[in-house]
XYZ file of C-alpha atoms in Angstrom:
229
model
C -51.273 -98.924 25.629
C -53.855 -100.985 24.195
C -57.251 -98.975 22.547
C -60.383 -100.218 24.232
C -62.364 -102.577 22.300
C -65.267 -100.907 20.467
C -67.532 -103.583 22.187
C -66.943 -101.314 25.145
C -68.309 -98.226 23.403
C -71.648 -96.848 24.904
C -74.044 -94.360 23.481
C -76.602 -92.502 26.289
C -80.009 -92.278 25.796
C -83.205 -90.786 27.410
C -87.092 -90.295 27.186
C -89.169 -88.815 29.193
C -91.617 -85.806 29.454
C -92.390 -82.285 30.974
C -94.972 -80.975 33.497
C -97.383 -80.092 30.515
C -95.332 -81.635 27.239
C -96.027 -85.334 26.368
C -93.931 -88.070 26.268
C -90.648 -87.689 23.635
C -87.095 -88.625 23.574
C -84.971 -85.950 24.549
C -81.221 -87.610 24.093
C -80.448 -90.090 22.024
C -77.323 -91.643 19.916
C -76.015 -89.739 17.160
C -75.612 -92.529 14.933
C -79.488 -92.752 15.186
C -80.255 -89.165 15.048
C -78.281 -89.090 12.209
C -80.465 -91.909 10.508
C -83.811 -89.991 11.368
C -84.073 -92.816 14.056
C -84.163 -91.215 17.257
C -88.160 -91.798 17.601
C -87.559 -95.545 17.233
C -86.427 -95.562 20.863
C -90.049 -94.653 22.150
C -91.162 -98.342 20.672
C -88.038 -99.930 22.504
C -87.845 -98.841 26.245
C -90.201 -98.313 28.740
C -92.723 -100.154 31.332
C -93.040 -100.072 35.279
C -89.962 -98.531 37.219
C -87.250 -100.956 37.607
C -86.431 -102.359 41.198
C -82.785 -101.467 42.752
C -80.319 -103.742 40.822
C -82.450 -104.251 37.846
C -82.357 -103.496 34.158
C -84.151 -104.118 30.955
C -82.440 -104.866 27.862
C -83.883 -105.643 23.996
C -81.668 -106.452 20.835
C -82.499 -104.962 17.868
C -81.668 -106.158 13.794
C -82.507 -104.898 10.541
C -82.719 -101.011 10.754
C -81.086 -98.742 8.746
C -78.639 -97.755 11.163
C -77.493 -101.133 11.650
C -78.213 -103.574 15.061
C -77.749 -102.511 18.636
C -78.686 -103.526 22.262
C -80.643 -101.164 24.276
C -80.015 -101.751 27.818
C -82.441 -99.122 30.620
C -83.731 -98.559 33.566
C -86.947 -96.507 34.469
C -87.431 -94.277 37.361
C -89.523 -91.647 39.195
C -88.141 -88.156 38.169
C -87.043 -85.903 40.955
C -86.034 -81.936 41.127
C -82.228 -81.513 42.140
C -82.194 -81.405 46.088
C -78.844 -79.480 47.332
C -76.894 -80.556 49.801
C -76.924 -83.914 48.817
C -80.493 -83.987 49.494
C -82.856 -86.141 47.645
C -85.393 -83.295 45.304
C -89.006 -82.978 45.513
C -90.899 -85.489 43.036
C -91.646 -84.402 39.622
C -95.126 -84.455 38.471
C -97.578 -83.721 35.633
C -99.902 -81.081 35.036
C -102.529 -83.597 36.842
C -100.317 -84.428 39.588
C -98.544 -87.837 38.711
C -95.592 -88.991 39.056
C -93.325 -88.452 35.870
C -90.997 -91.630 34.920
C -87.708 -91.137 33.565
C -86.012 -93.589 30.891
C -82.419 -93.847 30.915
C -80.195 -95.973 29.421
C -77.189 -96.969 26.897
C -77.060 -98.008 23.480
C -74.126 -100.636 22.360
C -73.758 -100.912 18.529
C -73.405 -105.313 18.847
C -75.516 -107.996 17.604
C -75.321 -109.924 20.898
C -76.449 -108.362 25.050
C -73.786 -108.986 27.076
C -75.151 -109.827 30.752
C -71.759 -109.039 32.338
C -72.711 -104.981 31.788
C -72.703 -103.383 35.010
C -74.608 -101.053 36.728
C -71.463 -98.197 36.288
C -72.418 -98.125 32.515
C -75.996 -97.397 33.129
C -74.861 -94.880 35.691
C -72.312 -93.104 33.690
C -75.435 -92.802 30.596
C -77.827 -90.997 33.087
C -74.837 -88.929 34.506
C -74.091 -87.876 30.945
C -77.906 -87.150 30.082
C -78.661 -85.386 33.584
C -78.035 -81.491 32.224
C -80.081 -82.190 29.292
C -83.108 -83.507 31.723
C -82.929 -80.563 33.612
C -82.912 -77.911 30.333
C -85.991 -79.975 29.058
C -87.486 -79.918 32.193
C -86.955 -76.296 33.103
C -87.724 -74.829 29.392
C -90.943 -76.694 28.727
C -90.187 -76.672 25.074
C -91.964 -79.674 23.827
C -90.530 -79.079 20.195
C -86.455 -79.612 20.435
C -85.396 -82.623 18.777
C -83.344 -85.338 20.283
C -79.919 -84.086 21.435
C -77.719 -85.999 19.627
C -75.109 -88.043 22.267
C -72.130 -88.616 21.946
C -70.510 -92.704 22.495
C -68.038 -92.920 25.904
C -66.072 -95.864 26.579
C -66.017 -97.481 29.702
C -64.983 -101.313 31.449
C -67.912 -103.378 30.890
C -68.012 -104.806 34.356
C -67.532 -101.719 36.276
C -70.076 -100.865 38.920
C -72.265 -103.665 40.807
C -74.032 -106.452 38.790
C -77.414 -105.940 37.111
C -80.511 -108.315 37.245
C -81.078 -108.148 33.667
C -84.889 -108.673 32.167
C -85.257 -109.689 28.314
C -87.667 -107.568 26.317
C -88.806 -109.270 22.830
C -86.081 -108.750 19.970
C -87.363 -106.680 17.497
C -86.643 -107.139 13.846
C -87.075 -105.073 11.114
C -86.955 -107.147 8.189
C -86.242 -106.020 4.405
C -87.857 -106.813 1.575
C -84.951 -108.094 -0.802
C -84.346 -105.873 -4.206
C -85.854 -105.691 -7.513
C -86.226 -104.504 -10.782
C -89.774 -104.231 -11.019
C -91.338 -101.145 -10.141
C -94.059 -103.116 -7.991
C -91.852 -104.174 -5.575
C -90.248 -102.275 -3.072
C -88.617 -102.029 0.693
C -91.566 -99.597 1.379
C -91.739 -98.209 4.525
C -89.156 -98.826 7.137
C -92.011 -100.030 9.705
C -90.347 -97.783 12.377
C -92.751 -96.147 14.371
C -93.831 -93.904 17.394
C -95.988 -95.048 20.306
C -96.160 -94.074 24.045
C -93.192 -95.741 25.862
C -93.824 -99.065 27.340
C -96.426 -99.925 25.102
C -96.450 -103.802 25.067
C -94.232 -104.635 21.130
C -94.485 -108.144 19.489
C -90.785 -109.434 19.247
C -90.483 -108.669 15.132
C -91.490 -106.982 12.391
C -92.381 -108.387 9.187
C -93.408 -107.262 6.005
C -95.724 -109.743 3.571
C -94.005 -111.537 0.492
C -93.189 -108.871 -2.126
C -95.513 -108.265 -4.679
C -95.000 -109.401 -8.272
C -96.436 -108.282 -11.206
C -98.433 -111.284 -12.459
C -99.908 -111.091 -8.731
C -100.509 -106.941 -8.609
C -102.737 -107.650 -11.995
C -104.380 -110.453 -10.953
C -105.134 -108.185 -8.072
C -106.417 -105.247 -9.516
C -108.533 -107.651 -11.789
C -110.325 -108.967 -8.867
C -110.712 -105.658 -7.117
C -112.431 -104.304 -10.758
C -114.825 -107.505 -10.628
C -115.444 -106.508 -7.234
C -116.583 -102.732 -8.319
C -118.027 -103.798 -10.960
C -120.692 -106.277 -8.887
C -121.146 -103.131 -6.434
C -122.245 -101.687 -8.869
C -124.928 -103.997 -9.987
C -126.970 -103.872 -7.012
């Protein structure tokens, strides 16, 4: 029997927030827990709910963890209904609606648009009992679960209308020996999901030395001409 191609490996993911806690990821991959990553997913996924059929999808390069493809939906939460019912709509502490973002990471450099709707599924079926603890505990300050990858046929499920978010880069300053110039900070940060992202990330030109004194030559002319007047 032949193994499954690692291409085919999918990690869940999920963000989304309580009746009084704010917004925060509450599943996410391991590989990106384990690089103190997990809040990087609040920059990547969100916007309006999705329509039946649809999906969003954004390729990321350059973090620490390596590149991936995000590929999500967004929806309305709801309470389990039993039966088979459908639940009663969750809401906020002012009444609204509460959107849930669900989705699959795949560690690749390139979105494949064959992905079906059964990987998408099988990500929210795998985050659903962590949803519900979340929701029912109100504990605004657990970290990310860490998820675990599952495998599954690409295709499976029915096809997906696929929209493409802006790719976001992170890029790297290169290495040095001078202590002036360094990678810095990562540029990674947190914001409320769906905030509108430009497509990459860049950091200026690294700073050399003859430049840093040159700089701090102009900036003591500067204080010194303050001081004059």
């Amino acid at each position: 029997m032949t193994a499954r191609s690692s291409a085919e490996e999918f990690w869940p993911f999920l963000i989304s927030r309580g009746h009084v806690t704010t917004y925060r990821v509450v599943v996410a991959p391991q590989f990106l827990c384990e690089a103190d990553l997990a809040g990087l997913l609040y920059d990547l996924a969100g916007g309006e709910p999705t329509p039946p059929g649809h999906g969003r999808y954004r390729v990321v390069r350059g973090t620490a963890a390596g590149d991936f493809v995000l590929m999500f939906r967004v929806h309305l939460g709801e309470s389990e209904g039993g039966g088979g019912r459908q639940g009663a709509p969750l809401r906020d502490e002012h009444g609204r609606r509460i959107p849930v973002i669900d989705g699959v990471v795949e560690r690749v450099r390139r979105f494949d648009p064959t992905t079906g709707a059964g990987v998408l599924d099988e990500g929210r079926r795998r985050c659903r009992q962590r949803f519900l603890e979340f929701w029912e505990s109100g504990d605004g300050s657990r970290p990310p679960h860490p998820s675990a990858a599952f495998t599954a046929a690409r295709t499976q499920g029915g096809a997906v209308r696929w929209e493409e978010l802006p790719e976001y880069v992170v890029a790297r300053l290169a290495s040095t020996d001078s202590p002036l110039e360094g990678d810095g900070d990562s540029g990674e940060r947190e914001a409320e999901p769906g905030e509108p992202l430009g497509g990459t990330v860049r950091w200026p030109r690294r700073l050399t030395v003859g430049a840093a004194v040159g700089l701090a030559a102009g900036l003591a002319g500067w204080a010194v001409s303050r001081s004059h007047h």
